[in-house]
Amino acid sequence: MRFQISVLPGDGIGPEVTTEAIRVLETVGQKFGHTFELTEDLVGGISIDKHGTALRPETAEMCRRSHALLFGAVGGPKWDDPESNVRPEDGLLAIRKAMGLWANLRPVKVYKFLENAGPLKPEIVRGVDIMVLRELTGGLYFAKPKKRWNTSRGRRGVDTLKYEEREIERILRAGFELARGRKKKLTSVDKANVLETSRLWRQIAIELSPEYPDIAIDHMLVDNCAMQLVQNPRKFDVIVSENTFGDILSDEAAVLAGSMGMLPSASLSGVPDASGRRRARGMYEPVHGSAPDIAGQGKANPLAAILSTGLMLRYSLGLIQEADCIERAVDQVLKNGIYTPDLTEPGKPSIDTSKMGKTVAEAVLGN
Ligand code: IPM
Ligand code: MG
C-alpha cells in the first residue's frame, strides 16, 4: 500500500530522533511491501527563524492532507523570551487544533530492565502498564477569554476552563474503547469537588457507563490520582482526563518508566479500534522535548520516536502486523542489552542515536 506521511522534525534532538524513526519506517516498508511518501517541513523555532511563525498555514494544510504526521520536538533557549509574541510551542498547539487532534494517547510501560532506572522503588513500578488518555483541544488551553491586561489595581490575567458536552463525551468514549482493548479498567479523573466542568464530566461519565458494562469505571479526584500514581501505579489501566490534568499526570506517569526516551505518543482525531479496521488521522511524537543540551551529539534515545512510528502504523494506517513488528524489534534490542546513554548505568558501554536506529531496523528485518 501507499501512504502519504508528513514529517515535521522541529528543533533540538527532534531531527536526530526523527531520522531514525524514518529509517525504521522505511525498513518496515521494504519488509512488508509498502511505500511511504514522506514530505518534510519546518515547525517550531526553526520555522520562526525562517518564516517568522512557528507553523505556516501551508504546512498545516499539508499535514491535514496526509494520512499521518510524524513530529519531532520543538523549543529551545534561543526562543524562550517570555516577552516574545511567537513561541515554538505555538506550532504544536496550532497543529493539534488544525488537525482536530482531540485524543492524546500516552502509553507508559515499565520495561523489565528499567525497573531500577527511575527514582521509585522497583517493587512499586514493576509491571506498570498505563494508558494516559488526555483531552487535547479543549479546556484551559484553548477556551476564550484568554488574555493579560493592565487595570488600575495592577495587572490581570485570565484563562478559561470550558467544555462542551460533545467534547467530554467523545474523549470518555475513547477511554471506554481503549480500556476494552486492554484490562477493561477506566479511571476517569476530575476535580468534581470544586469545578463545574468536572461535575459535568463526571455526570457524563456516569451516564455513558451502562453502554460499556464490560468496563469497570471509577472516578478519581485529580489530586488523589497524582498521589496514587506514585503510591500504587499498578492499579491503573486507562486514565482519562481533561487537557491540563492530563498534561500534568502524563509527566508524572512518565517518571515511572525510568526514562523519557522510551515514551511514544499519539494524538488522534477519532477513536481507532484495536483491530485496525477503524482508523484515525493522527500526529505521532515522542513524549520527550527538544533536549537542546544534548542536541547534535548523538546522545538522544530514538526509541520514543521509533515507537511513535509504531503507533502511527497501528492507529492511522491500520498496519497492525507492522506495528507489532516494530515493538518486537525494540523489545529484542533492549533484551540484548543494547542501550543509548540515557538507559545505561554510569561506566557501562552505550551506542549512539543512529546506531540505535540501525540496530532496531536490523531487528525489524530479522524478526
Ligand atoms: C505536552 C507539552 C505541551 C503541552 C507544551 C509544550 C505546549 O507539555 O505535550 O505535554 O502542554 O501540551
Ligand atoms: Mg506536558
mmCIF file of N, CA and C in Angstrom, residues 278-338:
data_model
loop_
_atom_site.group_PDB
_atom_site.id
_atom_site.type_symbol
_atom_site.label_atom_id
_atom_site.label_comp_id
_atom_site.label_asym_id
_atom_site.label_seq_id
_atom_site.Cartn_x
_atom_site.Cartn_y
_atom_site.Cartn_z
ATOM 1 N N ARG A 278 -10.973 0.406 12.109
ATOM 2 C CA ARG A 278 -11.319 1.817 12.147
ATOM 3 C C ARG A 278 -10.045 2.611 12.431
ATOM 4 N N ARG A 279 -9.745 3.578 11.539
ATOM 5 C CA ARG A 279 -8.505 4.333 11.679
ATOM 6 C C ARG A 279 -8.804 5.786 11.982
ATOM 7 N N ALA A 280 -7.806 6.499 12.481
ATOM 8 C CA ALA A 280 -7.991 7.919 12.753
ATOM 9 C C ALA A 280 -6.771 8.674 12.242
ATOM 10 N N ARG A 281 -7.013 9.876 11.732
ATOM 11 C CA ARG A 281 -5.870 10.692 11.347
ATOM 12 C C ARG A 281 -5.129 11.093 12.617
ATOM 13 N N GLY A 282 -3.810 11.167 12.541
ATOM 14 C CA GLY A 282 -3.114 11.471 13.778
ATOM 15 C C GLY A 282 -1.715 12.005 13.600
ATOM 16 N N MET A 283 -1.239 12.529 14.707
ATOM 17 C CA MET A 283 0.136 13.005 14.780
ATOM 18 C C MET A 283 0.857 12.149 15.817
ATOM 19 N N TYR A 284 2.105 11.821 15.537
ATOM 20 C CA TYR A 284 2.851 10.899 16.391
ATOM 21 C C TYR A 284 4.158 11.547 16.808
ATOM 22 N N GLU A 285 4.383 11.604 18.104
ATOM 23 C CA GLU A 285 5.593 12.286 18.578
ATOM 24 C C GLU A 285 6.103 11.650 19.858
ATOM 25 N N PRO A 286 7.426 11.708 20.048
ATOM 26 C CA PRO A 286 7.956 11.257 21.331
ATOM 27 C C PRO A 286 7.481 12.200 22.426
ATOM 28 N N VAL A 287 7.318 11.659 23.643
ATOM 29 C CA VAL A 287 6.864 12.492 24.761
ATOM 30 C C VAL A 287 7.963 13.470 25.187
ATOM 31 N N HIS A 288 9.224 13.089 25.004
ATOM 32 C CA HIS A 288 10.311 13.976 25.426
ATOM 33 C C HIS A 288 10.337 15.244 24.577
ATOM 34 N N GLY A 289 11.021 16.256 25.078
ATOM 35 C CA GLY A 289 11.105 17.519 24.367
ATOM 36 C C GLY A 289 12.325 17.584 23.461
ATOM 37 N N SER A 290 12.760 18.810 23.155
ATOM 38 C CA SER A 290 13.818 19.013 22.175
ATOM 39 C C SER A 290 15.223 18.857 22.777
ATOM 40 N N ALA A 291 15.305 18.745 24.104
ATOM 41 C CA ALA A 291 16.582 18.500 24.809
ATOM 42 C C ALA A 291 17.767 19.248 24.205
ATOM 43 N N PRO A 292 17.717 20.580 24.163
ATOM 44 C CA PRO A 292 18.784 21.341 23.496
ATOM 45 C C PRO A 292 20.176 21.066 24.076
ATOM 46 N N ASP A 293 20.236 20.655 25.358
ATOM 47 C CA ASP A 293 21.545 20.408 25.979
ATOM 48 C C ASP A 293 22.296 19.246 25.340
ATOM 49 N N ILE A 294 21.596 18.299 24.751
ATOM 50 C CA ILE A 294 22.313 17.168 24.128
ATOM 51 C C ILE A 294 22.153 17.138 22.606
ATOM 52 N N ALA A 295 21.523 18.169 22.045
ATOM 53 C CA ALA A 295 21.260 18.153 20.595
ATOM 54 C C ALA A 295 22.551 18.084 19.796
ATOM 55 N N GLY A 296 22.517 17.313 18.722
ATOM 56 C CA GLY A 296 23.644 17.250 17.786
ATOM 57 C C GLY A 296 24.814 16.414 18.271
ATOM 58 N N GLN A 297 24.654 15.716 19.386
ATOM 59 C CA GLN A 297 25.787 14.958 19.929
ATOM 60 C C GLN A 297 25.622 13.445 19.794
ATOM 61 N N GLY A 298 24.528 13.024 19.190
ATOM 62 C CA GLY A 298 24.302 11.575 19.036
ATOM 63 C C GLY A 298 23.956 10.878 20.340
ATOM 64 N N LYS A 299 23.547 11.649 21.354
ATOM 65 C CA LYS A 299 23.244 11.022 22.656
ATOM 66 C C LYS A 299 21.766 10.694 22.827
ATOM 67 N N ALA A 300 20.928 11.269 21.957
ATOM 68 C CA ALA A 300 19.482 11.124 22.147
ATOM 69 C C ALA A 300 19.028 9.692 21.906
ATOM 70 N N ASN A 301 18.038 9.269 22.672
ATOM 71 C CA ASN A 301 17.447 7.953 22.508
ATOM 72 C C ASN A 301 16.318 8.044 21.467
ATOM 73 N N PRO A 302 16.457 7.358 20.331
ATOM 74 C CA PRO A 302 15.415 7.475 19.293
ATOM 75 C C PRO A 302 14.236 6.529 19.502
ATOM 76 N N LEU A 303 14.254 5.742 20.600
ATOM 77 C CA LEU A 303 13.221 4.699 20.733
ATOM 78 C C LEU A 303 11.818 5.281 20.894
ATOM 79 N N ALA A 304 11.698 6.429 21.585
ATOM 80 C CA ALA A 304 10.363 7.030 21.720
ATOM 81 C C ALA A 304 9.816 7.417 20.349
ATOM 82 N N ALA A 305 10.682 7.968 19.494
ATOM 83 C CA ALA A 305 10.248 8.341 18.140
ATOM 84 C C ALA A 305 9.942 7.097 17.315
ATOM 85 N N ILE A 306 10.758 6.069 17.477
ATOM 86 C CA ILE A 306 10.543 4.817 16.735
ATOM 87 C C ILE A 306 9.227 4.154 17.179
ATOM 88 N N LEU A 307 9.006 4.124 18.492
ATOM 89 C CA LEU A 307 7.754 3.533 18.995
ATOM 90 C C LEU A 307 6.542 4.378 18.584
ATOM 91 N N SER A 308 6.744 5.688 18.444
ATOM 92 C CA SER A 308 5.649 6.545 17.960
ATOM 93 C C SER A 308 5.276 6.165 16.529
ATOM 94 N N THR A 309 6.287 5.831 15.740
ATOM 95 C CA THR A 309 6.033 5.369 14.373
ATOM 96 C C THR A 309 5.200 4.084 14.395
ATOM 97 N N GLY A 310 5.492 3.240 15.383
ATOM 98 C CA GLY A 310 4.687 2.017 15.552
ATOM 99 C C GLY A 310 3.228 2.357 15.824
ATOM 100 N N LEU A 311 3.017 3.349 16.693
ATOM 101 C CA LEU A 311 1.632 3.762 16.983
ATOM 102 C C LEU A 311 0.956 4.295 15.713
ATOM 103 N N MET A 312 1.734 4.994 14.887
ATOM 104 C CA MET A 312 1.184 5.515 13.629
ATOM 105 C C MET A 312 0.693 4.369 12.735
ATOM 106 N N LEU A 313 1.523 3.338 12.607
ATOM 107 C CA LEU A 313 1.123 2.188 11.785
ATOM 108 C C LEU A 313 -0.156 1.577 12.341
ATOM 109 N N ARG A 314 -0.249 1.504 13.655
ATOM 110 C CA ARG A 314 -1.383 0.860 14.303
ATOM 111 C C ARG A 314 -2.666 1.681 14.168
ATOM 112 N N TYR A 315 -2.589 2.967 14.499
ATOM 113 C CA TYR A 315 -3.828 3.742 14.637
ATOM 114 C C TYR A 315 -4.238 4.491 13.370
ATOM 115 N N SER A 316 -3.276 4.984 12.591
ATOM 116 C CA SER A 316 -3.662 5.779 11.418
ATOM 117 C C SER A 316 -3.610 4.988 10.121
ATOM 118 N N LEU A 317 -2.739 3.978 10.046
ATOM 119 C CA LEU A 317 -2.595 3.267 8.787
ATOM 120 C C LEU A 317 -3.213 1.871 8.831
ATOM 121 N N GLY A 318 -3.622 1.435 10.013
ATOM 122 C CA GLY A 318 -4.251 0.116 10.119
ATOM 123 C C GLY A 318 -3.297 -1.034 9.837
ATOM 124 N N LEU A 319 -1.992 -0.802 10.001
ATOM 125 C CA LEU A 319 -0.992 -1.849 9.743
ATOM 126 C C LEU A 319 -0.564 -2.488 11.071
ATOM 127 N N ILE A 320 -1.380 -3.393 11.548
ATOM 128 C CA ILE A 320 -1.198 -3.941 12.894
ATOM 129 C C ILE A 320 0.027 -4.852 12.984
ATOM 130 N N GLN A 321 0.151 -5.767 12.004
ATOM 131 C CA GLN A 321 1.321 -6.671 11.997
ATOM 132 C C GLN A 321 2.625 -5.890 11.984
ATOM 133 N N GLU A 322 2.617 -4.818 11.160
ATOM 134 C CA GLU A 322 3.814 -3.995 11.011
ATOM 135 C C GLU A 322 4.133 -3.277 12.318
ATOM 136 N N ALA A 323 3.077 -2.792 12.995
ATOM 137 C CA ALA A 323 3.278 -2.125 14.286
ATOM 138 C C ALA A 323 3.848 -3.113 15.303
ATOM 139 N N ASP A 324 3.265 -4.317 15.332
ATOM 140 C CA ASP A 324 3.769 -5.349 16.252
ATOM 141 C C ASP A 324 5.240 -5.635 15.975
ATOM 142 N N CYS A 325 5.596 -5.636 14.688
ATOM 143 C CA CYS A 325 6.968 -5.944 14.290
ATOM 144 C C CYS A 325 7.943 -4.912 14.868
ATOM 145 N N ILE A 326 7.574 -3.637 14.825
ATOM 146 C CA ILE A 326 8.443 -2.593 15.398
ATOM 147 C C ILE A 326 8.578 -2.787 16.907
ATOM 148 N N GLU A 327 7.451 -3.034 17.572
ATOM 149 C CA GLU A 327 7.513 -3.184 19.030
ATOM 150 C C GLU A 327 8.346 -4.397 19.423
ATOM 151 N N ARG A 328 8.196 -5.465 18.660
ATOM 152 C CA ARG A 328 9.025 -6.659 18.921
ATOM 153 C C ARG A 328 10.504 -6.355 18.734
ATOM 154 N N ALA A 329 10.799 -5.609 17.667
ATOM 155 C CA ALA A 329 12.196 -5.274 17.376
ATOM 156 C C ALA A 329 12.807 -4.474 18.533
ATOM 157 N N VAL A 330 12.061 -3.502 19.041
ATOM 158 C CA VAL A 330 12.569 -2.700 20.163
ATOM 159 C C VAL A 330 12.789 -3.584 21.388
ATOM 160 N N ASP A 331 11.825 -4.457 21.670
ATOM 161 C CA ASP A 331 11.972 -5.379 22.810
ATOM 162 C C ASP A 331 13.244 -6.213 22.684
ATOM 163 N N GLN A 332 13.465 -6.732 21.462
ATOM 164 C CA GLN A 332 14.632 -7.589 21.234
ATOM 165 C C GLN A 332 15.936 -6.852 21.488
ATOM 166 N N VAL A 333 16.024 -5.645 20.937
ATOM 167 C CA VAL A 333 17.251 -4.866 21.077
ATOM 168 C C VAL A 333 17.527 -4.611 22.562
ATOM 169 N N LEU A 334 16.480 -4.253 23.296
ATOM 170 C CA LEU A 334 16.663 -3.973 24.723
ATOM 171 C C LEU A 334 17.029 -5.242 25.491
ATOM 172 N N LYS A 335 16.390 -6.339 25.121
ATOM 173 C CA LYS A 335 16.710 -7.618 25.782
ATOM 174 C C LYS A 335 18.163 -7.988 25.585
ATOM 175 N N ASN A 336 18.699 -7.612 24.407
ATOM 176 C CA ASN A 336 20.106 -7.909 24.137
ATOM 177 C C ASN A 336 21.044 -6.946 24.864
ATOM 178 N N GLY A 337 20.474 -6.047 25.653
ATOM 179 C CA GLY A 337 21.317 -5.149 26.451
ATOM 180 C C GLY A 337 21.961 -4.035 25.653
ATOM 181 N N ILE A 338 21.341 -3.687 24.521
ATOM 182 C CA ILE A 338 21.902 -2.604 23.705
ATOM 183 C C ILE A 338 21.179 -1.313 24.046
#
